[in-house]
Short mmCIF file of C-alpha atoms in Angstrom, two decimals:
data_model
loop_
_atom_site.label_atom_id
_atom_site.label_comp_id
_atom_site.label_asym_id
_atom_site.label_seq_id
_atom_site.Cartn_x
_atom_site.Cartn_y
_atom_site.Cartn_z
CA MET M 1 80.18 152.78 122.36
CA MET M 2 79.36 156.50 122.24
CA LYS M 3 80.39 158.49 125.34
CA PRO M 4 77.88 158.84 128.20
CA SER M 5 78.09 162.62 127.99
CA SER M 6 76.55 162.53 124.51
CA ARG M 7 74.33 159.45 124.81
CA GLN M 8 71.30 159.44 127.13
CA THR M 9 69.09 156.37 127.64
CA LYS M 10 65.45 157.30 127.11
CA LYS M 11 62.91 157.10 129.90
CA ILE M 12 61.10 154.37 128.07
CA LEU M 13 64.20 152.17 128.23
CA LYS M 14 64.35 152.61 132.00
CA ILE M 15 60.77 151.44 132.30
CA LEU M 16 61.48 148.42 130.16
CA LEU M 17 64.62 147.57 132.10
CA SER M 18 62.75 147.80 135.38
CA ASN M 19 60.28 145.20 134.07
CA ASN M 20 63.01 142.80 133.00
CA ASN M 21 65.69 141.39 135.26
CA SER M 22 67.86 140.68 132.22
CA LYS M 23 68.25 144.44 131.67
CA CYS M 24 67.00 144.02 128.13
CA PHE M 25 63.65 144.78 126.56
CA TYR M 26 63.46 141.34 124.98
CA SER M 27 63.06 138.36 127.24
CA THR M 28 63.44 134.62 126.86
CA LYS M 29 60.17 134.35 128.80
CA ALA M 30 58.35 136.20 126.02
CA ALA M 31 57.97 133.16 123.81
CA VAL M 32 54.50 134.32 122.85
CA ASN M 33 53.90 138.00 122.31
CA THR M 34 50.95 139.12 124.43
CA THR M 35 50.18 142.01 122.10
CA THR M 36 49.75 139.96 118.94
CA GLY M 37 49.73 136.32 119.96
CA SER M 38 52.62 135.54 117.60
CA SER M 39 55.48 133.31 118.74
CA ASN M 40 59.18 134.02 118.44
CA ASN M 41 61.13 131.05 117.06
CA ASN M 42 64.55 132.58 117.72
CA SER M 43 64.98 131.57 121.37
CA VAL M 44 68.70 130.89 120.92
CA LEU M 45 69.19 134.38 119.50
CA ILE M 46 67.09 136.01 122.23
CA SER M 47 69.07 134.25 124.98
CA HIS M 48 72.30 135.34 123.31
CA LEU M 49 71.16 138.97 123.11
CA VAL M 50 70.16 138.95 126.78
CA ASN M 51 73.58 137.63 127.82
CA GLN M 52 75.39 140.09 125.56
CA THR M 53 73.40 142.95 127.10
CA LYS M 54 74.58 141.97 130.58
CA ILE M 55 78.17 141.98 129.33
CA MET M 56 77.75 145.38 127.68
CA GLU M 57 76.13 146.86 130.80
CA GLU M 58 79.09 145.73 132.92
CA ALA M 59 81.50 147.14 130.34
CA ARG M 60 79.69 150.47 130.32
CA GLN M 61 79.79 150.71 134.12
CA LYS M 62 83.55 150.08 134.11
CA TYR M 63 83.91 152.66 131.35
CA ASP M 64 81.99 155.21 133.43
CA GLU M 65 84.35 154.56 136.33
CA LYS M 66 87.38 155.16 134.11
CA ILE M 67 85.92 158.46 132.98
CA ARG M 68 85.27 159.57 136.54
CA GLU M 69 88.83 158.62 137.45
CA GLN M 70 90.08 160.40 134.28
CA LYS M 71 91.79 157.25 133.01
CA VAL M 72 90.36 157.50 129.51
CA ALA M 73 89.99 160.30 126.97
CA LEU M 74 86.50 160.88 125.59
CA SER M 75 87.98 161.32 122.11
CA ASP M 76 89.31 157.73 121.96
CA GLU M 77 87.79 155.58 119.20
CA ARG M 78 87.94 151.86 118.55
CA GLU M 79 86.20 149.14 116.58
CA GLY M 80 82.55 149.29 117.58
CA ASP M 81 82.74 152.91 118.66
CA GLN M 82 83.49 155.20 115.74
CA SER M 83 81.78 158.58 115.68
CA THR M 84 81.50 158.81 111.89
CA HIS M 85 79.74 155.44 111.72
CA ASN M 86 77.43 156.34 114.60
CA TRP M 87 76.49 159.56 112.82
CA SER M 88 75.84 157.70 109.56
CA LEU M 89 73.44 155.34 111.35
CA GLY M 90 71.26 158.31 112.20
CA LYS M 91 70.09 158.29 108.59
CA CYS M 92 68.72 154.79 109.30
CA GLN M 93 67.06 156.11 112.49
CA ILE M 94 69.53 154.11 114.59
CA PHE M 95 71.27 155.83 117.53
CA PRO M 96 73.46 153.19 119.24
CA ILE M 97 73.39 152.87 123.01
CA TYR M 98 76.12 150.21 123.00
CA ASP M 99 78.67 149.17 120.37
CA ALA M 100 77.92 149.53 116.66
CA TYR M 101 80.31 147.76 114.30
CA ARG M 102 80.88 148.59 110.65
CA ASN M 103 82.37 145.84 108.46
CA ALA M 104 83.58 144.08 111.61
CA SER M 105 86.59 141.78 111.43
CA VAL M 106 86.10 138.02 111.32
CA ASP M 107 87.75 137.73 114.74
CA THR M 108 85.22 140.15 116.25
CA LEU M 109 82.26 138.40 114.63
CA LEU M 110 83.42 134.99 115.84
CA ALA M 111 84.01 136.29 119.37
CA LYS M 112 80.50 137.75 119.64
CA SER M 113 78.57 134.90 117.99
CA PHE M 114 76.47 132.21 119.57
CA GLY M 115 77.47 128.71 118.54
CA GLU M 116 80.85 127.02 118.87
CA VAL M 117 84.06 128.46 117.43
CA ASP M 118 86.54 125.87 116.20
CA LYS M 119 89.74 127.12 117.83
CA GLU M 120 91.99 125.45 115.27
CA LYS M 121 90.17 126.31 112.03
CA GLN M 122 88.46 129.46 113.30
CA THR M 123 85.10 128.46 111.84
CA LEU M 124 81.69 128.94 113.46
CA LYS M 125 79.76 125.76 114.17
CA LEU M 126 76.00 126.04 114.57
CA LYS M 127 73.69 123.33 115.84
CA GLU M 128 70.50 122.40 114.07
CA ASN M 129 67.72 124.97 114.56
CA ASN M 130 70.16 127.73 115.58
CA LEU M 131 68.98 129.40 112.37
CA PRO M 132 65.33 128.27 112.20
CA THR M 133 63.59 128.57 108.86
CA ILE M 134 60.35 130.51 109.18
CA THR M 135 58.13 130.27 106.12
CA ASP M 136 55.00 131.77 107.68
CA TYR M 137 55.50 135.53 107.90
CA ASP M 138 53.69 138.65 106.74
CA LYS M 139 54.76 140.26 103.46
CA LEU M 140 54.13 143.99 103.22
CA VAL M 141 55.12 146.51 100.57
CA VAL M 142 54.96 150.17 99.66
CA THR M 143 54.96 150.54 95.89
CA LYS M 144 53.43 152.45 93.02
CA ALA M 145 54.14 149.61 90.62
CA THR M 146 51.72 147.30 88.84
CA ASP M 147 49.91 144.43 90.53
CA THR M 148 52.51 142.07 89.05
CA LEU M 149 55.21 143.60 91.23
CA VAL M 150 53.02 143.39 94.35
CA LYS M 151 52.54 139.64 93.87
CA GLY M 152 51.96 137.89 97.20
CA TYR M 153 52.46 141.10 99.22
CA THR M 154 49.97 143.32 101.04
CA PRO M 155 50.12 146.95 99.79
CA MET M 156 50.78 149.43 102.60
CA SER M 157 51.22 153.18 102.95
CA ASP M 158 54.56 154.96 103.15
CA LYS M 159 53.50 156.21 106.60
CA HIS M 160 53.27 152.66 107.94
CA HIS M 161 56.73 151.79 106.60
CA LYS M 162 58.30 154.90 108.13
CA ARG M 163 56.75 154.13 111.51
CA THR M 164 57.89 150.50 111.34
CA GLN M 165 61.41 151.47 110.30
CA ARG M 166 61.53 153.93 113.19
CA GLU M 167 60.45 151.28 115.73
CA VAL M 168 62.92 148.69 114.40
CA GLY M 169 65.59 151.40 114.28
CA TRP M 170 64.87 152.10 117.96
CA TYR M 171 65.27 148.39 118.67
CA LEU M 172 68.59 148.25 116.77
CA SER M 173 69.72 151.29 118.77
CA HIS M 174 69.36 149.35 122.01
CA VAL M 175 70.67 145.90 121.13
CA PRO M 176 73.97 145.00 122.83
CA ASN M 177 75.82 145.13 119.51
CA SER M 178 74.69 146.08 116.02
CA PHE M 179 76.60 145.01 112.94
CA SER M 180 76.54 147.00 109.69
CA GLN M 181 77.93 145.52 106.51
CA ASP M 182 78.59 148.10 103.80
CA GLY M 183 79.51 146.83 100.35
CA CYS M 184 78.21 146.29 96.86
CA PHE M 185 75.97 143.92 94.97
CA GLY M 186 77.60 143.46 91.57
CA ALA M 187 81.35 143.77 90.98
CA GLY M 188 81.30 146.05 87.91
CA ASN M 189 81.58 149.76 88.67
CA GLN M 190 78.88 150.83 86.21
CA ILE M 191 76.55 147.94 87.06
CA THR M 192 76.55 147.71 90.82
CA CYS M 193 74.37 148.68 93.76
CA LEU M 194 75.83 150.02 97.01
CA VAL M 195 74.31 148.20 99.97
CA ARG M 196 74.04 148.68 103.72
CA VAL M 197 72.66 145.92 105.94
CA VAL M 198 72.29 146.48 109.70
CA THR M 199 71.67 143.35 111.79
CA ASP M 200 71.20 142.68 115.49
CA ASN M 201 73.52 139.67 115.72
CA SER M 202 77.02 138.64 114.71
CA VAL M 203 76.02 135.27 113.21
CA SER M 204 74.09 137.11 110.50
CA GLY M 205 76.99 139.58 110.45
CA LEU M 206 79.43 136.77 109.65
CA PHE M 207 77.11 135.52 106.89
CA LEU M 208 77.05 139.03 105.41
CA LYS M 209 80.83 139.28 105.74
CA ASN M 210 81.12 136.22 103.51
CA MET M 211 78.46 137.24 101.01
CA ILE M 212 78.63 140.99 100.41
CA LEU M 213 81.41 142.21 98.11
CA PRO M 214 83.78 144.70 99.76
CA ILE M 215 84.29 148.26 98.55
CA ARG M 216 87.16 150.71 98.85
CA LYS M 217 87.35 152.53 102.17
CA ILE M 218 84.82 155.35 102.34
CA VAL M 219 84.13 157.52 105.37
CA PRO M 220 80.77 156.25 106.69
CA THR M 221 79.16 159.71 106.58
CA GLN M 222 80.10 159.94 102.88
CA TYR M 223 78.90 156.46 101.99
CA HIS M 224 75.75 156.86 99.91
CA TYR M 225 74.13 153.44 99.83
CA GLU M 226 71.32 152.71 97.38
CA THR M 227 69.79 149.77 99.24
CA LEU M 228 69.12 149.58 102.98
CA ILE M 229 68.15 146.41 104.85
CA LEU M 230 67.31 146.52 108.56
CA HIS M 231 67.61 142.94 109.80
CA ALA M 232 66.07 142.38 113.23
CA PRO M 233 65.38 138.67 113.95
CA GLY M 234 65.10 139.40 117.69
CA PHE M 235 62.64 142.28 117.40
CA GLN M 236 59.66 142.15 119.76
CA PHE M 237 56.83 144.61 120.27
CA VAL M 238 57.08 146.92 123.28
CA PRO M 239 54.64 145.79 126.00
CA THR M 240 51.18 147.38 125.68
CA SER M 241 51.33 148.94 129.16
CA VAL M 242 54.51 150.82 128.27
CA VAL M 243 53.16 151.89 124.89
CA GLU M 244 50.03 153.36 126.49
CA GLU M 245 51.97 155.14 129.24
CA PHE M 246 54.26 156.84 126.73
CA HIS M 247 51.60 157.25 124.03
CA GLY M 248 53.61 155.15 121.61
CA PRO M 249 52.29 153.30 118.55
CA HIS M 250 50.52 149.97 118.88
CA PRO M 251 51.38 147.25 116.32
CA ALA M 252 48.13 148.05 114.49
CA ASP M 253 49.30 151.66 114.12
CA LEU M 254 52.32 150.30 112.26
CA GLY M 255 50.17 148.10 110.06
CA LEU M 256 51.63 144.98 111.70
CA LYS M 257 49.92 141.86 113.00
CA ARG M 258 52.97 139.98 114.31
CA THR M 259 56.73 140.31 114.69
CA GLU M 260 57.51 137.95 111.81
CA PHE M 261 57.37 140.15 108.72
CA VAL M 262 59.19 141.52 105.69
CA PHE M 263 58.25 145.13 104.95
CA GLU M 264 59.60 146.54 101.69
CA ASN M 265 59.48 150.09 100.36
CA ASP M 266 60.09 150.50 96.64
CA ASN M 267 60.05 154.29 96.93
CA ASN M 268 63.32 154.45 98.88
CA ASN M 269 64.60 150.91 98.20
CA SER M 270 64.63 149.88 101.85
CA THR M 271 63.49 146.70 103.59
CA VAL M 272 62.78 145.75 107.19
CA ILE M 273 63.07 142.06 108.12
CA SER M 274 61.82 141.06 111.56
CA GLY M 275 61.54 137.82 113.54
CA ASN M 276 63.29 135.69 110.92
CA MET M 277 66.89 134.43 111.07
CA SER M 278 66.82 132.80 107.61
CA THR M 279 70.01 133.69 105.76
CA GLU M 280 68.42 132.65 102.46
CA LEU M 281 65.64 135.19 103.00
CA LEU M 282 68.21 137.85 103.90
CA LEU M 283 70.27 137.25 100.75
CA ASP M 284 67.19 137.11 98.52
CA ALA M 285 65.95 140.43 99.96
CA ILE M 286 69.32 142.06 99.27
CA ALA M 287 69.32 140.63 95.76
CA ARG M 288 65.77 141.72 94.92
CA SER M 289 66.26 145.29 96.08
CA SER M 290 69.68 145.56 94.37
CA ALA M 291 68.48 143.98 91.12
CA LYS M 292 65.65 146.50 90.97
CA SER M 293 68.16 149.34 91.41
CA ILE M 294 70.56 147.97 88.77
CA PHE M 295 67.78 147.39 86.24
CA GLU M 296 66.40 150.90 86.69
CA LYS M 297 69.81 152.64 86.67
CA SER M 298 70.87 150.81 83.50
CA LYS M 299 67.50 151.61 81.89
CA GLY M 300 66.87 147.92 81.45
CA SER M 301 70.20 147.06 79.83
CA ALA M 302 71.56 145.02 82.77
CA ILE M 303 69.79 142.10 84.44
CA VAL M 304 70.45 140.09 87.59
CA LEU M 305 70.06 136.34 87.27
CA PRO M 306 69.77 133.72 90.03
CA SER M 307 72.78 131.75 88.89
CA ASP M 308 76.28 130.40 89.42
CA ALA M 309 79.21 131.23 87.17
CA ILE M 310 82.57 129.61 86.49
CA ILE M 311 85.65 130.51 84.46
CA ASN M 312 86.25 127.55 82.18
CA LYS M 313 89.44 125.50 81.99
CA ASP M 314 90.82 127.70 79.21
CA GLY M 315 91.02 130.51 81.76
CA ALA M 316 89.17 133.00 79.53
CA SER M 317 85.65 131.86 78.65
CA THR M 318 82.81 131.45 81.13
CA THR M 319 79.79 129.27 81.83
CA LEU M 320 76.61 130.56 83.48
CA PHE M 321 74.27 128.17 85.33
CA ILE M 322 70.83 129.81 85.46
CA ASN M 323 68.58 128.69 88.33
CA SER M 324 71.43 126.74 89.87
CA THR M 325 70.59 124.13 92.51
CA ASN M 326 72.38 122.71 95.53
CA SER M 327 73.70 119.84 93.38
CA VAL M 328 75.51 122.28 91.09
CA ARG M 329 76.65 124.49 93.95
CA SER M 330 78.00 121.50 95.86
CA ALA M 331 80.05 120.54 92.81
CA LEU M 332 81.46 124.06 92.65
CA LEU M 333 82.21 124.21 96.38
CA THR M 334 84.04 120.87 96.57
CA ASN M 335 85.98 121.18 93.31
CA THR M 336 89.71 120.62 93.81
CA SER M 337 90.72 120.21 90.15
CA ASN M 338 91.96 122.81 87.68
CA ASP M 339 89.02 122.17 85.35
CA PHE M 340 87.36 125.47 86.29
CA THR M 341 87.42 128.37 88.73
CA VAL M 342 84.32 129.38 90.65
CA TYR M 343 83.60 133.01 89.74
CA GLY M 344 80.21 133.91 91.24
CA ALA M 345 77.47 132.08 93.12
CA HIS M 346 73.76 132.62 93.76
CA TYR M 347 73.49 135.84 91.71
CA ASN M 348 75.32 137.31 88.72
CA VAL M 349 74.82 140.45 86.62
CA LEU M 350 74.66 140.21 82.83
CA SER M 351 75.15 143.39 80.81
CA GLU M 352 76.68 144.75 77.61
CA LEU M 353 80.01 144.89 79.47
CA GLY M 354 79.95 141.15 80.16
CA LEU M 355 79.31 139.11 83.28
CA SER M 356 80.01 140.25 86.85
CA ARG M 357 79.49 138.38 90.10
CA ALA M 358 76.94 139.94 92.44
CA VAL M 359 78.02 138.41 95.75
CA GLY M 360 81.32 137.18 97.11
CA GLY M 361 80.22 134.03 98.92
CA LEU M 362 78.61 130.66 98.45
CA TYR M 363 76.60 128.31 100.63
CA ALA M 364 75.79 124.68 99.90
CA THR M 365 74.57 121.65 101.83
CA LEU M 366 76.89 118.63 101.81
CA ASP M 367 76.83 115.12 103.18
CA ALA M 368 78.34 115.13 106.68
CA LYS M 369 81.00 112.64 105.55
CA ASN M 370 82.12 114.82 102.62
CA GLU M 371 85.87 115.41 102.83
CA PHE M 372 85.37 119.14 102.35
CA VAL M 373 83.57 119.38 105.71
CA SER M 374 86.69 118.29 107.57
CA ASN M 375 89.46 119.55 105.29
CA GLY M 376 88.08 122.30 103.05
CA VAL M 377 86.67 124.87 105.47
CA LYS M 378 88.66 127.98 106.39
CA LYS M 379 88.64 130.85 108.84
CA GLY M 380 85.34 132.71 108.92
CA ASP M 381 83.27 129.91 107.40
CA ILE M 382 79.91 128.98 108.94
CA VAL M 383 79.36 125.23 109.45
CA GLU M 384 75.74 124.44 110.25
CA ASP M 385 74.02 121.11 111.01
CA VAL M 386 70.91 120.74 108.85
CA ASN M 387 68.83 117.56 109.03
CA GLY M 388 71.86 115.32 109.39
CA LYS M 389 73.81 117.15 106.71
CA VAL M 390 76.14 120.13 106.85
CA ARG M 391 75.62 123.53 105.26
CA ILE M 392 78.80 125.48 104.56
CA THR M 393 78.89 129.25 104.03
CA THR M 394 82.21 130.52 102.72
CA ARG M 395 83.92 133.04 100.46
CA VAL M 396 83.92 132.00 96.79
CA SER M 397 87.67 132.05 96.27
CA GLY M 398 90.93 133.05 97.87
CA LYS M 399 92.12 134.23 94.48
CA VAL M 400 91.83 137.75 93.13
CA LEU M 401 88.97 137.58 90.63
CA PRO M 402 88.24 140.13 87.89
CA ASN M 403 85.32 142.48 88.43
CA ILE M 404 83.96 141.66 84.98
CA VAL M 405 84.55 138.64 82.76
CA LYS M 406 83.52 137.86 79.20
CA ALA M 407 79.89 137.19 78.39
CA PRO M 408 79.09 133.48 78.86
CA LYS M 409 80.34 131.11 76.17
CA ASN M 410 78.05 128.46 77.65
CA ILE M 411 74.67 129.01 79.26
CA VAL M 412 73.17 126.16 81.24
CA PHE M 413 69.55 126.02 82.39
CA VAL M 414 69.29 123.96 85.57
CA VAL M 415 65.91 122.27 86.01
CA GLU M 416 65.01 119.96 88.89
CA ASP M 417 63.10 116.91 87.71
CA PRO M 418 62.96 113.93 90.08
CA ASN M 419 60.95 112.01 87.43
CA PHE M 420 63.85 112.40 84.95
CA VAL M 421 61.84 113.63 81.99
CA VAL M 422 64.61 116.21 81.70
CA PRO M 423 67.89 114.49 80.74
CA LEU M 424 71.03 114.63 82.84
CA VAL M 425 72.43 116.92 80.16
CA GLY M 426 71.06 118.06 76.82
CA LYS M 427 71.10 120.88 74.31
CA VAL M 428 68.40 123.53 74.42
CA THR M 429 66.56 123.99 71.12
CA ASN M 430 65.14 127.47 71.77
CA PRO M 431 67.00 129.30 74.60
CA GLN M 432 64.77 132.37 74.48
CA GLN M 433 61.65 130.27 74.90
CA LEU M 434 63.06 128.45 77.92
CA PHE M 435 64.28 131.70 79.50
CA THR M 436 60.98 133.51 79.01
CA SER M 437 58.96 130.67 80.52
CA GLY M 438 61.37 130.42 83.44
CA LEU M 439 61.11 126.65 83.80
CA VAL M 440 62.39 125.79 87.29
CA LYS M 441 61.05 122.38 88.24
CA VAL M 442 59.27 119.42 86.68
CA GLY M 443 57.51 116.74 88.67
CA THR M 444 54.03 118.12 89.18
CA LYS M 445 51.31 118.27 86.55
CA GLU M 446 51.71 122.01 86.00
CA GLY M 447 55.43 122.30 86.75
CA THR M 448 57.08 125.27 88.49
CA PHE M 449 57.94 128.45 86.59
CA ASN M 450 59.67 131.73 87.41
CA LYS M 451 59.06 133.95 84.39
CA SER M 452 62.34 135.35 83.08
CA PHE M 453 63.82 134.35 86.46
CA THR M 454 62.73 137.66 88.01
CA GLU M 455 61.66 136.22 91.38
CA PHE M 456 64.31 135.41 93.98
CA GLY M 457 63.10 132.87 96.52
CA ALA M 458 59.87 134.17 98.06
CA GLN M 459 60.51 137.72 96.82
CA ARG M 460 58.41 139.65 94.33
CA PRO M 461 59.64 140.09 90.73
CA TYR M 462 62.29 142.82 90.63
CA ALA M 463 61.17 143.97 87.16
CA ASN M 464 58.69 143.29 84.39
CA ALA M 465 59.35 139.76 83.10
CA LYS M 466 58.81 140.71 79.44
CA GLU M 467 61.33 143.54 79.68
CA VAL M 468 63.90 141.26 81.29
CA ALA M 469 63.31 138.64 78.57
CA ALA M 470 63.90 141.25 75.89
CA THR M 471 67.19 142.26 77.52
CA PHE M 472 68.31 138.65 77.73
CA SER M 473 67.55 138.19 74.05
CA THR M 474 69.92 141.07 73.28
CA LEU M 475 72.68 140.01 75.67
CA ASN M 476 72.71 136.26 74.99
CA LYS M 477 75.79 135.63 72.83
CA ALA M 478 76.44 132.08 74.04
CA ASP M 479 77.90 129.56 71.60
CA ASN M 480 76.26 126.68 73.43
CA VAL M 481 73.10 126.48 75.53
CA TYR M 482 72.56 123.35 77.60
CA ILE M 483 70.02 122.00 80.07
CA ILE M 484 70.94 119.78 83.03
CA ASN M 485 68.79 118.00 85.57
CA GLY M 486 69.58 119.34 89.03
CA ALA M 487 67.80 116.42 90.72
CA TYR M 488 70.79 114.13 90.16
CA GLU M 489 73.34 113.51 92.89
CA PRO M 490 76.05 116.20 93.26
CA SER M 491 78.78 113.74 92.23
CA THR M 492 76.95 113.03 88.96
CA VAL M 493 76.28 116.72 88.29
CA ALA M 494 79.96 117.45 88.99
CA LYS M 495 80.95 115.24 86.05
CA VAL M 496 78.65 117.22 83.75
CA VAL M 497 80.05 120.54 84.98
CA LYS M 498 83.56 119.28 84.17
CA LEU M 499 82.52 118.14 80.68
CA ILE M 500 81.02 121.55 79.91
CA SER M 501 83.98 123.48 81.32
CA THR M 502 86.58 121.48 79.41
CA GLY M 503 84.55 121.31 76.20
CA GLU M 504 84.44 117.50 76.31
CA VAL M 505 80.65 117.69 76.31
CA LYS M 506 80.85 118.05 72.53
CA SER M 507 81.99 114.43 72.26
CA LEU M 508 78.68 113.16 73.66
CA LYS M 509 76.07 111.61 71.37
CA GLU M 510 73.05 113.85 70.69
CA GLU M 511 69.53 112.46 70.42
CA LYS M 512 66.38 114.49 69.82
CA THR M 513 63.81 113.89 72.55
CA SER M 514 61.49 116.91 72.42
CA SER M 515 60.94 120.31 70.83
CA LEU M 516 62.54 121.87 73.92
CA PHE M 517 65.83 120.01 74.13
CA THR M 518 67.90 117.08 72.94
CA SER M 519 69.56 114.48 75.13
CA LEU M 520 73.34 113.98 75.34
CA THR M 521 74.68 110.55 76.26
CA GLY M 522 78.08 108.92 76.49
CA SER M 523 80.29 106.59 78.47
CA GLN M 524 81.52 109.49 80.65
CA ILE M 525 78.14 109.89 82.35
CA GLU M 526 75.34 107.66 83.61
CA SER M 527 71.85 109.01 83.04
CA LYS M 528 68.50 107.49 83.89
CA SER M 529 65.93 106.61 81.25
CA TRP M 530 62.29 105.57 81.07
CA SER M 531 61.46 101.94 80.27
CA ASP M 532 57.95 102.86 79.10
CA LYS M 533 58.45 105.02 75.99
CA GLN M 534 54.74 105.76 75.64
CA LYS M 535 54.56 107.24 79.15
CA TYR M 536 57.77 109.15 78.51
CA GLU M 537 56.39 110.69 75.33
CA SER M 538 53.22 111.66 77.20
CA ALA M 539 55.29 113.33 79.95
CA ILE M 540 57.34 115.19 77.33
CA LYS M 541 54.17 116.44 75.66
CA GLN M 542 52.82 117.67 79.00
CA LEU M 543 56.09 119.55 79.65
CA GLU M 544 56.00 121.19 76.21
CA GLU M 545 52.41 122.34 76.81
CA ASN M 546 53.30 123.77 80.24
CA VAL M 547 56.21 125.75 78.83
CA ALA M 548 54.00 127.12 76.03
CA LYS M 549 51.40 128.24 78.61
CA ASN M 550 54.00 130.27 80.49
CA LEU M 551 55.37 132.27 77.57
#
């Protein structure tokens, strides 16, 4: 923590502390915010922050005593209290009262996390609902872009974003511990985006530690990040009585209706996330902001794709799985053979230089009885109970991986189709058509599409879909383009991944089934088929029409 001689708690904090026996301006009693009527679904996090604040207050009192007794030098620095990092946070409008960690060690993150730490494996175990998924939240944006890039978001002024960032920065200044993860999105030097994420809790910090690619050591004050994410799941509005006494801004003055929101600013590439612990949302927000930066810096010559990538069995060529699903990712996570090496998960960058991974980690949901759950996890992994299954978050590989690999030899479009109109594996007839339409899921009458795969989760498109499609057309040098059905069981999908990686997929029998793709069959795999050919042909025709509509 910064020294008391140079860090003064504001009067407003004293008022808040006096109204809260927990000595913290968030309270477990504040389940419903009286200012806005919105509820906070992160009770576990709030309780953890309250307890951590008590610990930090006791530590600060002991530290004050040591200073008075001249048992400590004011110039001493340690992890969590580094002057250069504290100064660099000022740019984010964060001025830490307690400890502020930068790229904290796994040991520190585990020690300060809620949940259970496995003493033997040094993994973090989280119970169900420790990371609640909140789908109902406000989406706000400051942008000068077209309506397409505002899709689903409420346009706001730059003034509102600055005020909101200042308030959340004030909150992050007073949390018991803040955790900053500095790193890069994209491994290639010329096609990367420097990122800083500041979060209020170490569970999210451990997730970021696994996901964000590390960079060489740079003095914090000289680290010029291009994307800033302020992540504040525990943020709550200051009580109205205190706001009025100190003439502070009301939520309406910030343009906010509730504490659950994502507020993006395209002008300075910064995002504020509040009231939401979802790690998927956090990663998607990082990806969207970084992809925008990479696309603009490269003048449209590099694109970020929601995808997984492997280095094939030959050790040189690669396979890219666009729109990868949990079935594919589970196969990659649990692979113990030498048939392929996992290179990048969730997001990868495709450019004239080749293919580079965008993040360093991977998360996938497995059956609780999967052997990997008990024998495959390692230190720093997050093991979370989710609806009777287990979600693992881990680093992609313990090996040293190249920053850039060759452009994909194989491109695989992953489409979820529980009705099995899409074959288990097939060859794509017109790759550019399928990419442009962004076919994601079949099963409804209209289907689900993500044009040129420019939308990440619930995020807005990071660029114009037509421009991204044009870049893909230039960069696609794949020898083979396949389609696989991600609705199959992970064990079945794993067999297909192996066939593609080893090249054995070429031994399968090819049968034309539609203008979009053919079907590949063989004794190595078991695929499902329709008994009623007339209904199947009708479903195929509907799919072809839907794809054509979305070009």
